[in-house]
């Protein structure tokens, strides 16, 4: 390191001397030399390297990806009243509302909102209004599909109006009428169609009546058009952003969200399937309640929509606040629950849980390769994970020998198929960690050892690695360009070591940027009710996943500054070479590139991501400050000279002839 620094100082000094009497060279740095041997494949790149990890955090699903527009559709309340719902008394109407714990539409939803209307008439309506997830995003000429469960005290209550009302004008912009509400619980459906209007989220939803009487309500739901028109589906803009990442897998349902704060709060998949009215909802560890609208089958539908492989995390008997289930007989029901879950995902119609999936509307079994046993079980200080993992491993392998089972902490008694490792670090750390998984001796002299959390220098004979959560944490709510540089440096290491790293996923993926929407700083994609944007780190991910071969190539970099990182991969099938360059220095880095062993087209595609400062970033109001820019490079076959500007991430796609 001292020698390299000394050499750079000497070069800089000679430039200063040169500048005193002569024209300054444009490039202050001495060119580095990068030699690439396109005919020397080194190791394979996992076809599933880049994917997604999500969980219910930062209003990722409710108030985020899951397109439900009604907030608290099941009428939960606290000391302050019914959350996000308010009483409406227009003109001379008079009414009161409260939660009624004695009646509800189902066993899972045994309570409801009771509205007692003392007086109301057609011009003076009484009802309730919902403020939505920071409003209701309305667009012109759009149909919103809704439903609710209701019963009336008597048939005299008459019709019920549902309207979307502008906060700014107080006028309804779309209305539907249900002609009568029966005296038994029943689901009612409606559609609200907007006309010409300015897109806005300053709107609320009203349910009102024009007659005295009593009305009970639950599960009030409203959806905009969704991605692939799925019923109970996802927000289109967010799904499109995820699709652009070319994700190969989805790890779900967490994260801490899988575990819950307590055993009773874990993600209980059986309570997240079937009709919404049969889902009781549950508290999430991220300090808000989950509607469970994003249930097991919705996760799988999401995989289907983006052609991702599910990486199914099953609850393994440890919850965040430190409770664990003892291995042995106590754990058996949890193991059985995981077996049932796998059967729901993969089983045929002749199996008990496969038949349930068919009943829920998905006849075809899903392909499943990876099952993760728990989440971050190194937190379990009782040491029970060793035995808990073994118990799950034996039971699952006995029934599903082909499944790859992921451990979330090192295991001694059994060699796990895959080990999940998590890294949340600053950019500087990721510059150092770009060689973290390199074979001992290839880039660093440090020996392999267990450092209490992660393997330093991965053992090629050890378990495969899943970097199930990682991020450079700089910038909030979304990462700035300095973080993107840390990420990009780290990803060069992921690609170089993808013979052992089978999958990797950034976390957290999503964040609601409105006040109170974020529980965890530095999240890849931000959104409010109307719009969404990708952070610079998001575009770094898009760029890395878009230009990736299936094997790494022999190469050597000499004379570069310490903040230059690269990855070179090739695809024989596509006849392409992909060079990624990351210059985290503020200085440009000239490079003499010597591409040997392939006949290349004279021009190549160059995609660049650049910022003026590490603190520069994108935001909900400036979503496009830093985006990839595509240009062409000419005369690139064989030797060529290329300068990567300071603070830049680049991908160069070469065509083989
Ligand atoms: O990504 C945020 C949290 O970080 C995850 O829920 C947890 O697995 C990790 O500690």
PDB file of N, CA and C in Angstrom, residues 299-379:
ATOM      1  N   UNK A 299     -47.198 -13.373  -2.784  1.00  0.00           N
ATOM      2  CA  UNK A 299     -45.740 -13.382  -2.996  1.00  0.00           C
ATOM      3  C   UNK A 299     -45.396 -14.237  -4.218  1.00  0.00           C
ATOM      4  N   UNK A 300     -46.072 -15.383  -4.301  1.00  0.00           N
ATOM      5  CA  UNK A 300     -45.773 -16.295  -5.406  1.00  0.00           C
ATOM      6  C   UNK A 300     -46.237 -15.717  -6.747  1.00  0.00           C
ATOM      7  N   UNK A 301     -47.366 -15.006  -6.729  1.00  0.00           N
ATOM      8  CA  UNK A 301     -47.850 -14.342  -7.941  1.00  0.00           C
ATOM      9  C   UNK A 301     -46.883 -13.255  -8.389  1.00  0.00           C
ATOM     10  N   UNK A 302     -46.325 -12.579  -7.435  1.00  0.00           N
ATOM     11  CA  UNK A 302     -45.320 -11.544  -7.713  1.00  0.00           C
ATOM     12  C   UNK A 302     -44.106 -12.191  -8.397  1.00  0.00           C
ATOM     13  N   UNK A 303     -43.689 -13.353  -7.865  1.00  0.00           N
ATOM     14  CA  UNK A 303     -42.584 -14.094  -8.504  1.00  0.00           C
ATOM     15  C   UNK A 303     -42.945 -14.423  -9.945  1.00  0.00           C
ATOM     16  N   UNK A 304     -44.167 -14.882 -10.130  1.00  0.00           N
ATOM     17  CA  UNK A 304     -44.607 -15.276 -11.463  1.00  0.00           C
ATOM     18  C   UNK A 304     -44.579 -14.071 -12.411  1.00  0.00           C
ATOM     19  N   UNK A 305     -45.075 -12.927 -11.919  1.00  0.00           N
ATOM     20  CA  UNK A 305     -45.137 -11.720 -12.758  1.00  0.00           C
ATOM     21  C   UNK A 305     -43.762 -11.272 -13.221  1.00  0.00           C
ATOM     22  N   UNK A 306     -42.763 -11.388 -12.355  1.00  0.00           N
ATOM     23  CA  UNK A 306     -41.421 -10.907 -12.722  1.00  0.00           C
ATOM     24  C   UNK A 306     -40.477 -12.058 -13.067  1.00  0.00           C
ATOM     25  N   UNK A 307     -41.041 -13.257 -13.226  1.00  0.00           N
ATOM     26  CA  UNK A 307     -40.251 -14.449 -13.585  1.00  0.00           C
ATOM     27  C   UNK A 307     -39.094 -14.663 -12.615  1.00  0.00           C
ATOM     28  N   UNK A 308     -39.420 -14.607 -11.343  1.00  0.00           N
ATOM     29  CA  UNK A 308     -38.402 -14.796 -10.303  1.00  0.00           C
ATOM     30  C   UNK A 308     -38.594 -16.158  -9.642  1.00  0.00           C
ATOM     31  N   UNK A 309     -37.509 -16.719  -9.144  1.00  0.00           N
ATOM     32  CA  UNK A 309     -37.595 -17.949  -8.356  1.00  0.00           C
ATOM     33  C   UNK A 309     -37.917 -17.576  -6.919  1.00  0.00           C
ATOM     34  N   UNK A 310     -38.899 -18.240  -6.314  1.00  0.00           N
ATOM     35  CA  UNK A 310     -39.154 -17.940  -4.909  1.00  0.00           C
ATOM     36  C   UNK A 310     -38.033 -18.478  -4.025  1.00  0.00           C
ATOM     37  N   UNK A 311     -37.556 -17.668  -3.096  1.00  0.00           N
ATOM     38  CA  UNK A 311     -36.665 -18.152  -2.024  1.00  0.00           C
ATOM     39  C   UNK A 311     -37.495 -18.043  -0.761  1.00  0.00           C
ATOM     40  N   UNK A 312     -38.029 -19.174  -0.354  1.00  0.00           N
ATOM     41  CA  UNK A 312     -39.045 -19.207   0.697  1.00  0.00           C
ATOM     42  C   UNK A 312     -38.389 -19.311   2.072  1.00  0.00           C
ATOM     43  N   UNK A 313     -38.579 -18.286   2.881  1.00  0.00           N
ATOM     44  CA  UNK A 313     -38.055 -18.346   4.252  1.00  0.00           C
ATOM     45  C   UNK A 313     -39.146 -18.885   5.166  1.00  0.00           C
ATOM     46  N   UNK A 314     -38.838 -19.948   5.904  1.00  0.00           N
ATOM     47  CA  UNK A 314     -39.824 -20.533   6.822  1.00  0.00           C
ATOM     48  C   UNK A 314     -39.441 -20.174   8.260  1.00  0.00           C
ATOM     49  N   UNK A 315     -40.459 -19.938   9.064  1.00  0.00           N
ATOM     50  CA  UNK A 315     -40.208 -19.589  10.466  1.00  0.00           C
ATOM     51  C   UNK A 315     -39.551 -20.786  11.159  1.00  0.00           C
ATOM     52  N   UNK A 316     -38.466 -20.492  11.894  1.00  0.00           N
ATOM     53  CA  UNK A 316     -37.672 -21.603  12.439  1.00  0.00           C
ATOM     54  C   UNK A 316     -37.591 -21.594  13.962  1.00  0.00           C
ATOM     55  N   UNK A 317     -38.509 -20.868  14.625  1.00  0.00           N
ATOM     56  CA  UNK A 317     -38.558 -20.984  16.081  1.00  0.00           C
ATOM     57  C   UNK A 317     -37.750 -19.956  16.835  1.00  0.00           C
ATOM     58  N   UNK A 318     -37.429 -18.828  16.212  1.00  0.00           N
ATOM     59  CA  UNK A 318     -36.768 -17.746  16.951  1.00  0.00           C
ATOM     60  C   UNK A 318     -37.424 -16.431  16.570  1.00  0.00           C
ATOM     61  N   UNK A 319     -37.743 -15.606  17.574  1.00  0.00           N
ATOM     62  CA  UNK A 319     -38.339 -14.294  17.297  1.00  0.00           C
ATOM     63  C   UNK A 319     -37.474 -13.195  17.886  1.00  0.00           C
ATOM     64  N   UNK A 320     -37.667 -12.020  17.298  1.00  0.00           N
ATOM     65  CA  UNK A 320     -36.736 -10.903  17.500  1.00  0.00           C
ATOM     66  C   UNK A 320     -36.432 -10.517  18.933  1.00  0.00           C
ATOM     67  N   UNK A 321     -37.442 -10.567  19.798  1.00  0.00           N
ATOM     68  CA  UNK A 321     -37.199 -10.134  21.175  1.00  0.00           C
ATOM     69  C   UNK A 321     -36.493 -11.208  22.000  1.00  0.00           C
ATOM     70  N   UNK A 322     -36.067 -12.295  21.343  1.00  0.00           N
ATOM     71  CA  UNK A 322     -35.218 -13.273  22.018  1.00  0.00           C
ATOM     72  C   UNK A 322     -35.891 -14.587  22.383  1.00  0.00           C
ATOM     73  N   UNK A 323     -37.229 -14.697  22.168  1.00  0.00           N
ATOM     74  CA  UNK A 323     -37.883 -15.983  22.489  1.00  0.00           C
ATOM     75  C   UNK A 323     -37.455 -17.021  21.456  1.00  0.00           C
ATOM     76  N   UNK A 324     -37.282 -18.275  21.945  1.00  0.00           N
ATOM     77  CA  UNK A 324     -37.086 -19.349  20.970  1.00  0.00           C
ATOM     78  C   UNK A 324     -37.893 -20.570  21.368  1.00  0.00           C
ATOM     79  N   UNK A 325     -38.163 -21.419  20.403  1.00  0.00           N
ATOM     80  CA  UNK A 325     -38.875 -22.671  20.651  1.00  0.00           C
ATOM     81  C   UNK A 325     -37.815 -23.747  20.829  1.00  0.00           C
ATOM     82  N   UNK A 326     -37.949 -24.562  21.863  1.00  0.00           N
ATOM     83  CA  UNK A 326     -36.938 -25.595  22.098  1.00  0.00           C
ATOM     84  C   UNK A 326     -36.949 -26.636  20.995  1.00  0.00           C
ATOM     85  N   UNK A 327     -35.742 -27.004  20.540  1.00  0.00           N
ATOM     86  CA  UNK A 327     -35.686 -28.098  19.559  1.00  0.00           C
ATOM     87  C   UNK A 327     -36.294 -29.367  20.168  1.00  0.00           C
ATOM     88  N   UNK A 328     -36.740 -30.280  19.307  1.00  0.00           N
ATOM     89  CA  UNK A 328     -37.370 -31.506  19.802  1.00  0.00           C
ATOM     90  C   UNK A 328     -38.872 -31.407  19.647  1.00  0.00           C
ATOM     91  N   UNK A 329     -39.594 -31.957  20.622  1.00  0.00           N
ATOM     92  CA  UNK A 329     -41.063 -32.047  20.499  1.00  0.00           C
ATOM     93  C   UNK A 329     -41.704 -30.668  20.370  1.00  0.00           C
ATOM     94  N   UNK A 330     -41.194 -29.675  21.096  1.00  0.00           N
ATOM     95  CA  UNK A 330     -41.808 -28.337  21.034  1.00  0.00           C
ATOM     96  C   UNK A 330     -41.738 -27.758  19.622  1.00  0.00           C
ATOM     97  N   UNK A 331     -40.659 -28.080  18.934  1.00  0.00           N
ATOM     98  CA  UNK A 331     -40.440 -27.489  17.600  1.00  0.00           C
ATOM     99  C   UNK A 331     -41.215 -28.231  16.498  1.00  0.00           C
ATOM    100  N   UNK A 332     -41.631 -29.447  16.801  1.00  0.00           N
ATOM    101  CA  UNK A 332     -42.253 -30.307  15.779  1.00  0.00           C
ATOM    102  C   UNK A 332     -43.396 -29.622  15.013  1.00  0.00           C
ATOM    103  N   UNK A 333     -44.344 -28.951  15.718  1.00  0.00           N
ATOM    104  CA  UNK A 333     -45.437 -28.298  14.958  1.00  0.00           C
ATOM    105  C   UNK A 333     -44.932 -27.234  13.983  1.00  0.00           C
ATOM    106  N   UNK A 334     -43.833 -26.594  14.318  1.00  0.00           N
ATOM    107  CA  UNK A 334     -43.281 -25.551  13.438  1.00  0.00           C
ATOM    108  C   UNK A 334     -42.635 -26.191  12.205  1.00  0.00           C
ATOM    109  N   UNK A 335     -41.996 -27.343  12.448  1.00  0.00           N
ATOM    110  CA  UNK A 335     -41.400 -28.074  11.328  1.00  0.00           C
ATOM    111  C   UNK A 335     -42.523 -28.543  10.394  1.00  0.00           C
ATOM    112  N   UNK A 336     -43.588 -29.054  10.994  1.00  0.00           N
ATOM    113  CA  UNK A 336     -44.726 -29.524  10.188  1.00  0.00           C
ATOM    114  C   UNK A 336     -45.337 -28.371   9.390  1.00  0.00           C
ATOM    115  N   UNK A 337     -45.396 -27.207  10.043  1.00  0.00           N
ATOM    116  CA  UNK A 337     -45.940 -26.021   9.372  1.00  0.00           C
ATOM    117  C   UNK A 337     -45.110 -25.671   8.129  1.00  0.00           C
ATOM    118  N   UNK A 338     -43.782 -25.819   8.269  1.00  0.00           N
ATOM    119  CA  UNK A 338     -42.894 -25.534   7.124  1.00  0.00           C
ATOM    120  C   UNK A 338     -43.114 -26.573   6.021  1.00  0.00           C
ATOM    121  N   UNK A 339     -43.280 -27.842   6.415  1.00  0.00           N
ATOM    122  CA  UNK A 339     -43.537 -28.888   5.409  1.00  0.00           C
ATOM    123  C   UNK A 339     -44.854 -28.613   4.683  1.00  0.00           C
ATOM    124  N   UNK A 340     -45.863 -28.191   5.452  1.00  0.00           N
ATOM    125  CA  UNK A 340     -47.156 -27.853   4.837  1.00  0.00           C
ATOM    126  C   UNK A 340     -46.992 -26.690   3.866  1.00  0.00           C
ATOM    127  N   UNK A 341     -46.179 -25.729   4.265  1.00  0.00           N
ATOM    128  CA  UNK A 341     -45.971 -24.533   3.430  1.00  0.00           C
ATOM    129  C   UNK A 341     -45.310 -24.919   2.106  1.00  0.00           C
ATOM    130  N   UNK A 342     -44.309 -25.783   2.211  1.00  0.00           N
ATOM    131  CA  UNK A 342     -43.626 -26.233   0.988  1.00  0.00           C
ATOM    132  C   UNK A 342     -44.619 -26.993   0.101  1.00  0.00           C
ATOM    133  N   UNK A 343     -45.497 -27.770   0.746  1.00  0.00           N
ATOM    134  CA  UNK A 343     -46.502 -28.519  -0.022  1.00  0.00           C
ATOM    135  C   UNK A 343     -47.496 -27.563  -0.684  1.00  0.00           C
ATOM    136  N   UNK A 344     -47.851 -26.494   0.007  1.00  0.00           N
ATOM    137  CA  UNK A 344     -48.762 -25.497  -0.590  1.00  0.00           C
ATOM    138  C   UNK A 344     -48.124 -24.899  -1.846  1.00  0.00           C
ATOM    139  N   UNK A 345     -46.820 -24.655  -1.774  1.00  0.00           N
ATOM    140  CA  UNK A 345     -46.121 -24.025  -2.912  1.00  0.00           C
ATOM    141  C   UNK A 345     -45.926 -25.024  -4.052  1.00  0.00           C
ATOM    142  N   UNK A 346     -45.523 -26.241  -3.710  1.00  0.00           N
ATOM    143  CA  UNK A 346     -45.057 -27.164  -4.760  1.00  0.00           C
ATOM    144  C   UNK A 346     -45.965 -28.374  -5.006  1.00  0.00           C
ATOM    145  N   UNK A 347     -46.941 -28.601  -4.125  1.00  0.00           N
ATOM    146  CA  UNK A 347     -47.691 -29.856  -4.186  1.00  0.00           C
ATOM    147  C   UNK A 347     -48.716 -29.909  -5.310  1.00  0.00           C
ATOM    148  N   UNK A 348     -49.009 -31.112  -5.731  1.00  0.00           N
ATOM    149  CA  UNK A 348     -50.049 -31.328  -6.746  1.00  0.00           C
ATOM    150  C   UNK A 348     -51.425 -31.229  -6.115  1.00  0.00           C
ATOM    151  N   UNK A 349     -52.474 -31.276  -6.970  1.00  0.00           N
ATOM    152  CA  UNK A 349     -53.840 -31.161  -6.451  1.00  0.00           C
ATOM    153  C   UNK A 349     -54.242 -32.333  -5.564  1.00  0.00           C
ATOM    154  N   UNK A 350     -53.465 -33.433  -5.638  1.00  0.00           N
ATOM    155  CA  UNK A 350     -53.772 -34.614  -4.826  1.00  0.00           C
ATOM    156  C   UNK A 350     -53.182 -34.517  -3.420  1.00  0.00           C
ATOM    157  N   UNK A 351     -52.440 -33.453  -3.142  1.00  0.00           N
ATOM    158  CA  UNK A 351     -51.896 -33.282  -1.787  1.00  0.00           C
ATOM    159  C   UNK A 351     -52.808 -32.331  -1.021  1.00  0.00           C
ATOM    160  N   UNK A 352     -52.764 -32.430   0.312  1.00  0.00           N
ATOM    161  CA  UNK A 352     -53.675 -31.624   1.122  1.00  0.00           C
ATOM    162  C   UNK A 352     -53.472 -30.124   0.859  1.00  0.00           C
ATOM    163  N   UNK A 353     -52.224 -29.679   0.941  1.00  0.00           N
ATOM    164  CA  UNK A 353     -51.989 -28.236   0.828  1.00  0.00           C
ATOM    165  C   UNK A 353     -51.895 -27.779  -0.632  1.00  0.00           C
ATOM    166  N   UNK A 354     -51.503 -28.691  -1.520  1.00  0.00           N
ATOM    167  CA  UNK A 354     -51.560 -28.370  -2.950  1.00  0.00           C
ATOM    168  C   UNK A 354     -53.009 -28.118  -3.363  1.00  0.00           C
ATOM    169  N   UNK A 355     -53.913 -28.930  -2.816  1.00  0.00           N
ATOM    170  CA  UNK A 355     -55.343 -28.759  -3.121  1.00  0.00           C
ATOM    171  C   UNK A 355     -55.849 -27.413  -2.599  1.00  0.00           C
ATOM    172  N   UNK A 356     -55.324 -26.978  -1.470  1.00  0.00           N
ATOM    173  CA  UNK A 356     -55.711 -25.651  -0.946  1.00  0.00           C
ATOM    174  C   UNK A 356     -55.289 -24.555  -1.924  1.00  0.00           C
ATOM    175  N   UNK A 357     -54.084 -24.702  -2.466  1.00  0.00           N
ATOM    176  CA  UNK A 357     -53.593 -23.690  -3.426  1.00  0.00           C
ATOM    177  C   UNK A 357     -54.485 -23.677  -4.668  1.00  0.00           C
ATOM    178  N   UNK A 358     -54.879 -24.882  -5.119  1.00  0.00           N
ATOM    179  CA  UNK A 358     -55.779 -24.964  -6.277  1.00  0.00           C
ATOM    180  C   UNK A 358     -57.071 -24.216  -5.945  1.00  0.00           C
ATOM    181  N   UNK A 359     -57.588 -24.468  -4.728  1.00  0.00           N
ATOM    182  CA  UNK A 359     -58.824 -23.800  -4.289  1.00  0.00           C
ATOM    183  C   UNK A 359     -58.641 -22.278  -4.271  1.00  0.00           C
ATOM    184  N   UNK A 360     -57.427 -21.857  -3.927  1.00  0.00           N
ATOM    185  CA  UNK A 360     -57.156 -20.408  -3.861  1.00  0.00           C
ATOM    186  C   UNK A 360     -56.918 -19.791  -5.242  1.00  0.00           C
ATOM    187  N   UNK A 361     -57.008 -20.626  -6.282  1.00  0.00           N
ATOM    188  CA  UNK A 361     -56.978 -20.050  -7.635  1.00  0.00           C
ATOM    189  C   UNK A 361     -55.704 -20.279  -8.408  1.00  0.00           C
ATOM    190  N   UNK A 362     -54.792 -21.137  -7.892  1.00  0.00           N
ATOM    191  CA  UNK A 362     -53.569 -21.383  -8.664  1.00  0.00           C
ATOM    192  C   UNK A 362     -53.341 -22.878  -8.824  1.00  0.00           C
ATOM    193  N   UNK A 363     -53.892 -23.464  -9.901  1.00  0.00           N
ATOM    194  CA  UNK A 363     -53.779 -24.921 -10.073  1.00  0.00           C
ATOM    195  C   UNK A 363     -52.337 -25.411 -10.207  1.00  0.00           C
ATOM    196  N   UNK A 364     -51.486 -24.655 -10.902  1.00  0.00           N
ATOM    197  CA  UNK A 364     -50.128 -25.176 -11.171  1.00  0.00           C
ATOM    198  C   UNK A 364     -49.224 -25.007  -9.954  1.00  0.00           C
ATOM    199  N   UNK A 365     -48.458 -26.056  -9.633  1.00  0.00           N
ATOM    200  CA  UNK A 365     -47.478 -25.917  -8.553  1.00  0.00           C
ATOM    201  C   UNK A 365     -46.380 -24.939  -8.953  1.00  0.00           C
ATOM    202  N   UNK A 366     -45.753 -24.325  -7.991  1.00  0.00           N
ATOM    203  CA  UNK A 366     -44.631 -23.416  -8.261  1.00  0.00           C
ATOM    204  C   UNK A 366     -43.323 -24.191  -8.161  1.00  0.00           C
ATOM    205  N   UNK A 367     -42.347 -23.735  -8.941  1.00  0.00           N
ATOM    206  CA  UNK A 367     -41.013 -24.331  -8.849  1.00  0.00           C
ATOM    207  C   UNK A 367     -40.318 -23.732  -7.627  1.00  0.00           C
ATOM    208  N   UNK A 368     -39.729 -24.586  -6.824  1.00  0.00           N
ATOM    209  CA  UNK A 368     -39.046 -24.093  -5.623  1.00  0.00           C
ATOM    210  C   UNK A 368     -37.698 -24.788  -5.519  1.00  0.00           C
ATOM    211  N   UNK A 369     -36.643 -24.010  -5.376  1.00  0.00           N
ATOM    212  CA  UNK A 369     -35.299 -24.586  -5.236  1.00  0.00           C
ATOM    213  C   UNK A 369     -34.726 -24.332  -3.844  1.00  0.00           C
ATOM    214  N   UNK A 370     -34.980 -23.121  -3.327  1.00  0.00           N
ATOM    215  CA  UNK A 370     -34.353 -22.733  -2.062  1.00  0.00           C
ATOM    216  C   UNK A 370     -35.378 -22.511  -0.955  1.00  0.00           C
ATOM    217  N   UNK A 371     -35.071 -23.052   0.206  1.00  0.00           N
ATOM    218  CA  UNK A 371     -35.855 -22.767   1.406  1.00  0.00           C
ATOM    219  C   UNK A 371     -34.883 -22.292   2.475  1.00  0.00           C
ATOM    220  N   UNK A 372     -35.192 -21.160   3.073  1.00  0.00           N
ATOM    221  CA  UNK A 372     -34.318 -20.603   4.109  1.00  0.00           C
ATOM    222  C   UNK A 372     -34.920 -20.903   5.482  1.00  0.00           C
ATOM    223  N   UNK A 373     -34.070 -21.399   6.374  1.00  0.00           N
ATOM    224  CA  UNK A 373     -34.553 -21.817   7.697  1.00  0.00           C
ATOM    225  C   UNK A 373     -34.306 -20.668   8.673  1.00  0.00           C
ATOM    226  N   UNK A 374     -35.310 -19.809   8.848  1.00  0.00           N
ATOM    227  CA  UNK A 374     -35.210 -18.714   9.812  1.00  0.00           C
ATOM    228  C   UNK A 374     -34.654 -17.441   9.210  1.00  0.00           C
ATOM    229  N   UNK A 375     -34.211 -16.563  10.089  1.00  0.00           N
ATOM    230  CA  UNK A 375     -33.583 -15.307   9.675  1.00  0.00           C
ATOM    231  C   UNK A 375     -32.622 -14.861  10.768  1.00  0.00           C
ATOM    232  N   UNK A 376     -31.414 -14.550  10.403  1.00  0.00           N
ATOM    233  CA  UNK A 376     -30.407 -13.994  11.315  1.00  0.00           C
ATOM    234  C   UNK A 376     -30.410 -14.706  12.676  1.00  0.00           C
ATOM    235  N   UNK A 377     -30.317 -16.026  12.626  1.00  0.00           N
ATOM    236  CA  UNK A 377     -30.390 -16.781  13.884  1.00  0.00           C
ATOM    237  C   UNK A 377     -29.127 -16.667  14.721  1.00  0.00           C
ATOM    238  N   UNK A 378     -28.134 -15.922  14.240  1.00  0.00           N
ATOM    239  CA  UNK A 378     -26.979 -15.675  15.111  1.00  0.00           C
ATOM    240  C   UNK A 378     -27.386 -14.805  16.304  1.00  0.00           C
ATOM    241  N   UNK A 379     -28.567 -14.143  16.189  1.00  0.00           N
ATOM    242  CA  UNK A 379     -29.062 -13.357  17.323  1.00  0.00           C
ATOM    243  C   UNK A 379     -29.530 -14.242  18.476  1.00  0.00           C
TER     244      UNK A 379
END
